[in-house]
């Protein structure tokens, strides 16, 4: 297997592995080590099916079924552990996947629950060439590079992570709008996340409707704006220009991601798994 860094501070490509076949423990261990170092790993030109995606995903931890989507639909009834990210609609207009064709703002997945998933894995099946890129930002680097006064300002602080909206800004089923971020429903997590290896990462979830507990609203807004502008600095981001057959995995609590909008008349279909916790 051949590991190539994709940018100075995040992401690596791995060549020479066929994810359509069972992998040896040594290969899995090598992937894990590369994933710990680069946080985002991409495999290209894979021809795999949903069973292969599930087998591959399970090498790295416990599967976590999709969270509630705005439509209340199980997209793949035969594969309830797999989520579909797509703009495609059935003949009657029913969405066949999540997130539509608009921008998905910077976020980490499902941080609005107590124990958010530790990883996401996307398999690209149909792609609008040259559009709908997905960006990733390394929150370990972002934390390390924080100016001291910001490190001090967030030390011990807790953030509310909005449960009501998805990353496309749509209201999830069962939630209603709140206007004051102090009333945002969702889990509360420390702004500094420490992972199993003791590494610290800036843990922001998503910007809209966020609130730092204990601060006057205006101070929370100001501090969050500063943190977000730092967190999404291009120095530690990279984007994937998708190709059919890409399989891309990211460490959800150590990385933020966002997606560009794309031409909605072109089909984009991704199958996706998520891992509750990573195997040691
Ligand atoms: C996701 C997500 C981005 C994309 O699957 O969690 O944000 O590129 N997807 O569709
Ligand atoms: Mn996401």
Short mmCIF file of N, CA and C in Angstrom, two decimals, residues 40 52 69 74 76-77 149 190 219 225 241-243 245 261 273:
data_model
loop_
_atom_site.label_atom_id
_atom_site.label_comp_id
_atom_site.label_asym_id
_atom_site.label_seq_id
_atom_site.Cartn_x
_atom_site.Cartn_y
_atom_site.Cartn_z
N UNK A 40 -7.93 12.33 7.70
CA UNK A 40 -8.81 12.03 6.57
C UNK A 40 -8.03 11.11 5.63
N UNK A 52 -19.62 -4.52 0.95
CA UNK A 52 -18.19 -4.21 1.08
C UNK A 52 -17.98 -2.97 1.95
N UNK A 69 -33.47 12.16 9.71
CA UNK A 69 -33.36 13.13 8.61
C UNK A 69 -34.63 13.97 8.57
N UNK A 74 -36.30 6.05 5.92
CA UNK A 74 -35.11 5.19 5.89
C UNK A 74 -34.78 5.00 4.42
N UNK A 76 -32.38 3.39 2.69
CA UNK A 76 -32.08 2.06 2.17
C UNK A 76 -32.62 1.02 3.15
N UNK A 77 -33.90 0.66 3.02
CA UNK A 77 -34.51 -0.25 4.02
C UNK A 77 -33.73 -1.55 4.19
N UNK A 149 -4.44 34.01 23.99
CA UNK A 149 -5.61 34.62 24.64
C UNK A 149 -6.88 33.86 24.27
N UNK A 190 -17.44 20.27 25.86
CA UNK A 190 -16.33 21.21 26.06
C UNK A 190 -15.83 21.74 24.71
N UNK A 219 -21.02 38.33 23.86
CA UNK A 219 -19.64 37.83 24.02
C UNK A 219 -19.48 36.45 23.42
N UNK A 225 -17.31 33.77 16.61
CA UNK A 225 -16.89 34.26 15.29
C UNK A 225 -15.36 34.22 15.15
N UNK A 241 -11.97 16.73 -4.51
CA UNK A 241 -12.69 16.89 -5.76
C UNK A 241 -13.12 15.47 -6.13
N UNK A 242 -14.39 15.18 -5.90
CA UNK A 242 -14.84 13.79 -5.92
C UNK A 242 -14.74 13.14 -7.28
N UNK A 243 -14.41 11.85 -7.26
CA UNK A 243 -14.52 10.98 -8.43
C UNK A 243 -15.38 9.79 -8.02
N UNK A 245 -16.17 6.22 -7.21
CA UNK A 245 -15.25 5.20 -6.69
C UNK A 245 -14.36 5.70 -5.57
N UNK A 261 -22.23 23.85 -2.76
CA UNK A 261 -23.45 23.60 -3.55
C UNK A 261 -23.04 23.09 -4.94
N UNK A 273 -21.44 5.44 5.84
CA UNK A 273 -21.55 4.81 7.16
C UNK A 273 -20.97 5.76 8.18
#
